[in-house]
Short mmCIF file of C-alpha atoms in Angstrom, two decimals:
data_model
loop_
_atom_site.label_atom_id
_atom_site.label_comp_id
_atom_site.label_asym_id
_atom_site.label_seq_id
_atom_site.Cartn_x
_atom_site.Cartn_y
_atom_site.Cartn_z
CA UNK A 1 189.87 15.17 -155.04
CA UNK A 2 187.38 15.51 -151.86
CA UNK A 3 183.66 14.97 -151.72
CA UNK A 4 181.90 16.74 -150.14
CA UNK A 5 177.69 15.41 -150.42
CA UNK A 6 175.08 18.10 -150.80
CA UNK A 7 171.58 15.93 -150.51
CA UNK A 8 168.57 17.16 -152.78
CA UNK A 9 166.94 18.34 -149.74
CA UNK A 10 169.26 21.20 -148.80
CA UNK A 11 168.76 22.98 -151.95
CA UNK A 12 166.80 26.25 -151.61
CA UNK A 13 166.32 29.43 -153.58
CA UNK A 14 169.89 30.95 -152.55
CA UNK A 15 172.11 28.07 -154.26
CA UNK A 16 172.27 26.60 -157.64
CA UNK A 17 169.24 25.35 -159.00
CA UNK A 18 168.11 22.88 -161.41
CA UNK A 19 168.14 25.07 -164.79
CA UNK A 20 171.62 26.37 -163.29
CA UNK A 21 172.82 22.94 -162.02
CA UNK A 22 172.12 21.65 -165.83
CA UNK A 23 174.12 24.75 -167.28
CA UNK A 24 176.97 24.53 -165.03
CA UNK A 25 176.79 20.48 -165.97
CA UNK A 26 177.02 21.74 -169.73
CA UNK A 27 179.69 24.12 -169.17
CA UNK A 28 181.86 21.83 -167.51
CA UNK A 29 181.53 19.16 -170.30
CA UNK A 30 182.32 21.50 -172.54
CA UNK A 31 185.28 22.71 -171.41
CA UNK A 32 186.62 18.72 -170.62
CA UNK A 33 187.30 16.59 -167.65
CA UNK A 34 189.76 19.11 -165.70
CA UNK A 35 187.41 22.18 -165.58
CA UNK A 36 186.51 23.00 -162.56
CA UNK A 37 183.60 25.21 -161.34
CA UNK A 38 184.47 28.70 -159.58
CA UNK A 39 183.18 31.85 -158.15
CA UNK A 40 179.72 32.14 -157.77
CA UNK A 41 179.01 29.00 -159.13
CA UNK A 42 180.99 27.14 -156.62
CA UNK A 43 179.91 29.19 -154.04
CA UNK A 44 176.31 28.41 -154.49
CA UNK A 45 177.19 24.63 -155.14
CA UNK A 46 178.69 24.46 -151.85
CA UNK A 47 175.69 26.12 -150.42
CA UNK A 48 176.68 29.90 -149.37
CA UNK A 49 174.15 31.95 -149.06
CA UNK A 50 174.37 35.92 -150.18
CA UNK A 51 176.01 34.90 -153.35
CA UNK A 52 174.71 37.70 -156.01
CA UNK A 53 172.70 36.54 -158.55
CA UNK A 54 173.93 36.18 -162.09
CA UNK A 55 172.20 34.21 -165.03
CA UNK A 56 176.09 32.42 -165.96
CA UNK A 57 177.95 29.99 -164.39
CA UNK A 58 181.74 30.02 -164.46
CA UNK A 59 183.94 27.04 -164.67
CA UNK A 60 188.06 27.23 -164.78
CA UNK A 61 190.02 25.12 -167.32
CA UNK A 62 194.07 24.64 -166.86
CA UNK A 63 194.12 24.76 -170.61
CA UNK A 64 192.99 27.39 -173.43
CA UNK A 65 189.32 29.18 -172.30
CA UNK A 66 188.80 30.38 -176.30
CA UNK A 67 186.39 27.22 -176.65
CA UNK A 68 183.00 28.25 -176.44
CA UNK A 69 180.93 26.15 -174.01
CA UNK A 70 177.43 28.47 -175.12
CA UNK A 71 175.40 31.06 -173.70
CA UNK A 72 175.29 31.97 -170.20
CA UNK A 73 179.08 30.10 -169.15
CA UNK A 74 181.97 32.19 -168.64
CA UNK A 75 184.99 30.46 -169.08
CA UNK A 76 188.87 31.33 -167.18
CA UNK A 77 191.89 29.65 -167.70
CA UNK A 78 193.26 29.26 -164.43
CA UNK A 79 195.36 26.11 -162.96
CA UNK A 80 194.50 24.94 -159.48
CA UNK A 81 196.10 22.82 -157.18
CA UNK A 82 194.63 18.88 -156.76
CA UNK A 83 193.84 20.02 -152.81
CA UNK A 84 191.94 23.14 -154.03
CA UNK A 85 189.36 21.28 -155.77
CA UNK A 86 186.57 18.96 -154.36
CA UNK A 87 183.25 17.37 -155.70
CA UNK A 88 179.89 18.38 -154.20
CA UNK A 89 176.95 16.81 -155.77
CA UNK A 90 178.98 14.84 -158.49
CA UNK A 91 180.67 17.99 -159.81
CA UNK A 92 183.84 19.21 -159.59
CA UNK A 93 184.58 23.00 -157.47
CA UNK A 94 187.08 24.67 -155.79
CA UNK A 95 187.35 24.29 -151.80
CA UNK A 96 185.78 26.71 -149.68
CA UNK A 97 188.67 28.48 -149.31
CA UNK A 98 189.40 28.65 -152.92
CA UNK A 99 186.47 29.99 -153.43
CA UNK A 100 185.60 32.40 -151.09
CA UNK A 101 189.52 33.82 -151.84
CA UNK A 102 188.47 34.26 -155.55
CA UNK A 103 185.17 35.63 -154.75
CA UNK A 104 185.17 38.16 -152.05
CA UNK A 105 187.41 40.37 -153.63
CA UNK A 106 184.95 40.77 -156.66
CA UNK A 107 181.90 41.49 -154.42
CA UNK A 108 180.66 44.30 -152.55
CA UNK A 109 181.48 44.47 -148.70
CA UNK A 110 177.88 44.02 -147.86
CA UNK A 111 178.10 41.18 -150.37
CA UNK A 112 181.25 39.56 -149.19
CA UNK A 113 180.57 39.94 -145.18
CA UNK A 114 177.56 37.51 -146.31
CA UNK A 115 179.01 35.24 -147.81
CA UNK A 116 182.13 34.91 -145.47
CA UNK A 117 179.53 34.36 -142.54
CA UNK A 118 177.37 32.25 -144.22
CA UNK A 119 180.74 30.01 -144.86
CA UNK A 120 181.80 30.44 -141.31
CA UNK A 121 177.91 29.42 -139.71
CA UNK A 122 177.59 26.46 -141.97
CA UNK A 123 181.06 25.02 -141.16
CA UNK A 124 182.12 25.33 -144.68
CA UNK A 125 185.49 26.99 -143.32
CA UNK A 126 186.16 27.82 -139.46
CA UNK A 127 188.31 30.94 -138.05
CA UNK A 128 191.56 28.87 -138.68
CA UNK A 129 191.32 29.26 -142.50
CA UNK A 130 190.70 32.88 -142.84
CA UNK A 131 194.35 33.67 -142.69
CA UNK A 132 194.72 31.29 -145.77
CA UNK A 133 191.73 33.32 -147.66
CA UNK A 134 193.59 36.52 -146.84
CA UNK A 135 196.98 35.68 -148.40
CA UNK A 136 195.28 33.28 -151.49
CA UNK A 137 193.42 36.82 -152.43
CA UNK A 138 196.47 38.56 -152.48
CA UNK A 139 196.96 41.02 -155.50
CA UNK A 140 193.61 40.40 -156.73
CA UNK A 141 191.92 43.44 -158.03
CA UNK A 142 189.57 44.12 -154.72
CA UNK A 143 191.97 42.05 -152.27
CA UNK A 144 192.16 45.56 -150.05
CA UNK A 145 188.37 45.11 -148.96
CA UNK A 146 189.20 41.31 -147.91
CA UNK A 147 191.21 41.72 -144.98
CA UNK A 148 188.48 44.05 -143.20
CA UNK A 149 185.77 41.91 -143.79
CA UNK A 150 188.06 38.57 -142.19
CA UNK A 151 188.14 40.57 -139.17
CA UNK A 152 184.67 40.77 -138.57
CA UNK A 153 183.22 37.81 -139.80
CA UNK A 154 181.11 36.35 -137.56
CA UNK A 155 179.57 32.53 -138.02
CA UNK A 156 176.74 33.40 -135.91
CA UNK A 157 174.78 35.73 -138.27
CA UNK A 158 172.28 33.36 -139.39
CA UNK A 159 171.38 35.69 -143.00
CA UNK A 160 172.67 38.09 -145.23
CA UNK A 161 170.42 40.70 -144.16
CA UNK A 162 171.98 40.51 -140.24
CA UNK A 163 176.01 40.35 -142.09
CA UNK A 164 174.02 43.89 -143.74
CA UNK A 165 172.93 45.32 -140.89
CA UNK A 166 176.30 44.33 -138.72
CA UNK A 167 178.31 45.77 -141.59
CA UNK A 168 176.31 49.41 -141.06
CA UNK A 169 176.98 49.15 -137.27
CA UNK A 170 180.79 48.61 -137.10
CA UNK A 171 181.24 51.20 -140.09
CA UNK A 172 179.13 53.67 -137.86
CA UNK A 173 180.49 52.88 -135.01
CA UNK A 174 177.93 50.97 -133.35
CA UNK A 175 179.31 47.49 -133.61
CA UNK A 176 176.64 45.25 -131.38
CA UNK A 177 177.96 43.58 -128.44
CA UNK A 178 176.73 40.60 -129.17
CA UNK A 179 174.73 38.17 -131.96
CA UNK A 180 171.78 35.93 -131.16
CA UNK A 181 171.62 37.10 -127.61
CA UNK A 182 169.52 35.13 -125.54
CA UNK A 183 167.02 36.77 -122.82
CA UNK A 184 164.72 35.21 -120.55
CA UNK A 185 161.08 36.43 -120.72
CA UNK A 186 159.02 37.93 -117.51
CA UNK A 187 156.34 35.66 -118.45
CA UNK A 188 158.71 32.42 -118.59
CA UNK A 189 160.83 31.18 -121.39
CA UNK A 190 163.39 32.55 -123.50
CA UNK A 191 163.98 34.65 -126.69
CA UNK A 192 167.24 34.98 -129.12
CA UNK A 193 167.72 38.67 -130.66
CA UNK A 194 170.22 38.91 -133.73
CA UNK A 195 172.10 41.81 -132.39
CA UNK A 196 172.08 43.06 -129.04
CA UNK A 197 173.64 46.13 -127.44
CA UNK A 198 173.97 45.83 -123.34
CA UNK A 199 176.39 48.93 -121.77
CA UNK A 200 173.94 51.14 -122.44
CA UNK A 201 171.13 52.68 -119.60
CA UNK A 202 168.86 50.11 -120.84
CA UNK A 203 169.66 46.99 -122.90
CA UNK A 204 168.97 47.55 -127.31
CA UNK A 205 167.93 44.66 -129.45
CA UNK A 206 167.76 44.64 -132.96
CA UNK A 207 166.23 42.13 -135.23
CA UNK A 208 167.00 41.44 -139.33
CA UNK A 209 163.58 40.88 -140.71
CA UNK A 210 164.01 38.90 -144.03
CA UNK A 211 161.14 38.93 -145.97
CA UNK A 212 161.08 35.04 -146.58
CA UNK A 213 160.13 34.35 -142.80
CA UNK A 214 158.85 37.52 -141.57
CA UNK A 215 155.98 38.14 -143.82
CA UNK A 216 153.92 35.17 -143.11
CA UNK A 217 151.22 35.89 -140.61
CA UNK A 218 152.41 33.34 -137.95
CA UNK A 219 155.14 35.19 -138.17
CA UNK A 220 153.96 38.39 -137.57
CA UNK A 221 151.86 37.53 -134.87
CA UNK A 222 154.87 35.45 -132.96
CA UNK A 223 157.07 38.68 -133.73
CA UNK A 224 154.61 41.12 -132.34
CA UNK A 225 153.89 38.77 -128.89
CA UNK A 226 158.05 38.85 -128.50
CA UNK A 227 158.46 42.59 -129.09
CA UNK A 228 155.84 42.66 -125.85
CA UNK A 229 157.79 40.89 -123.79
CA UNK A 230 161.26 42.31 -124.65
CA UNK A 231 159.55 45.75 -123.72
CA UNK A 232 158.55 44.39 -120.72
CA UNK A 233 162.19 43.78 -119.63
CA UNK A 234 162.64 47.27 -120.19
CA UNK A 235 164.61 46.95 -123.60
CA UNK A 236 164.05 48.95 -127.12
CA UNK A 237 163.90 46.95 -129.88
CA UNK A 238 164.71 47.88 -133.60
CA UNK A 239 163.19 46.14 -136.29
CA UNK A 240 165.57 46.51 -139.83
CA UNK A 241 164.55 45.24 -142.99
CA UNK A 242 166.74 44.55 -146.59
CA UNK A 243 165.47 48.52 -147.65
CA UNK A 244 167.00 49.89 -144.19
CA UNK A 245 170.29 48.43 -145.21
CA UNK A 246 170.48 50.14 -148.92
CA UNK A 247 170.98 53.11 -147.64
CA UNK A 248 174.82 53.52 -146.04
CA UNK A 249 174.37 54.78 -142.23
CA UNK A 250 171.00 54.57 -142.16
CA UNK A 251 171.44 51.44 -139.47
CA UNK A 252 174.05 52.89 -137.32
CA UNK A 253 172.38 56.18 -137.13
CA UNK A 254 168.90 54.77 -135.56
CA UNK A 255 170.95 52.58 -133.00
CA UNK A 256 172.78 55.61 -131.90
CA UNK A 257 169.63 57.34 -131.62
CA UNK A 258 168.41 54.51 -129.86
CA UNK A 259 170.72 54.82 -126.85
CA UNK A 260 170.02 58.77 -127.01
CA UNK A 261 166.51 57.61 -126.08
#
């Protein structure tokens, strides 16, 4: 068995925390030395980010699941290979690949697309392995939305909200020509845009404006002073937001308006 160290500091609000690190350490004892934790509990121990919330943790056991470990653990009997299962933090999970074959297929697309790139930018799997999370879903309930995801799944979206908003543009039609574009500035310097479209009359940008770095006022201000200067190099920029992407279409159908413009 592998292991893999998570340090204290790279915990944050998207992966397991303390009150769910303790239950996942009491579900695992209670199920004995070879359970394993799975799904979204190993996703968020290994650190992906767009992993739904739920109050449980689930852990796998090779032998009978009818023991009750308490409230809030969910409990599968599954057997899994010695190279499918690593320790991160001191606790036992299944491998990135594992994982992310188990769980995609129970998630929504705009829920899975995160979750794959999230994997995929923090070099938790690389391009290589998505073959082998392809045929490991096989015949899973759900397995038919993993194949289109793979094939998009980009390493460079840098949050859920930009897999979200990507997801709306290739469904649409729309699908940018490139992530975290890079311009240079009139007035010196250099910005990155999360999605940029360039074979159009005049370049569009679009940016994913999460909530949890957006909102603060340096923020704002820094945001507004770039908008400036990517007008000034004659582009239109979009600005989407977690309630633009709730809404099926809603994404594509202002970037095609966008190049109507």
């Amino acid at each position: 068995m592998r292991e893999i160290a998570r340090g204290v500091g790279h915990v944050d609000a998207d992966r397991c925390g303390l009150s769910s690190r303790g239950l996942l350490r009491a579900g695992l004892a209670a199920y004995g030395e070879r359970a394993v934790a799975v799904l979204h509990s190993a996703a968020r121990m290994h650190g992906m980010r767009g992993v739904p919330h739920e109050a449980c943790v689930h852990v796998a056991t090779p032998d009978t699941a009818s023991r009750r470990g308490g409230p809030g653990i969910v409990a599968y009997r599954r057997r899994l290979r010695t190279d499918e299962v690593v320790t991160v933090d001191g606790l036992p999970v299944t491998t990135p690949v594992r994982t992310l074959a188990d769980l995609v297929p129970r998630l929504s697309p705009e829920e899975g697309l995160a979750v794959l790139d999230s994997a995929l930018h923090l070099g938790l799997v690389e391009e290589a392995d998505l073959a082998g999370i392809e045929r490991a879903s096989a015949g899973r309930p759900g397995a038919g939305r993993v194949r289109p995801l793979l094939a998009i799944a980009d390493g460079r979206a840098e949050s859920p909200l930009e897999s979200r908003v990507r997801l709306d543009c290739v469904r649409g039609g729309v699908a940018p020509d490139e992530l975290q574009h890079e311009v240079a500035l009139p007035g010196g310097g250099r910005a990155r845009v999360d999605l940029a479209w360039l074979t159009g009359l005049r370049p569009v940008f679009a940016e994913a404006d999460g909530m949890d770095v957006h909102s603060r006022p340096d923020a704002l201000f820094r945001d507004r002073a770039r908008a400036n200067e990517l007008a000034l190099v004659g582009a239109l920029v979009l600005r989407f937001t977690w309630h633009d992407t709730l809404r099926r279409g809603r994404v594509a159908a202002l970037v095609r308006r966008a190049f109507q413009s």
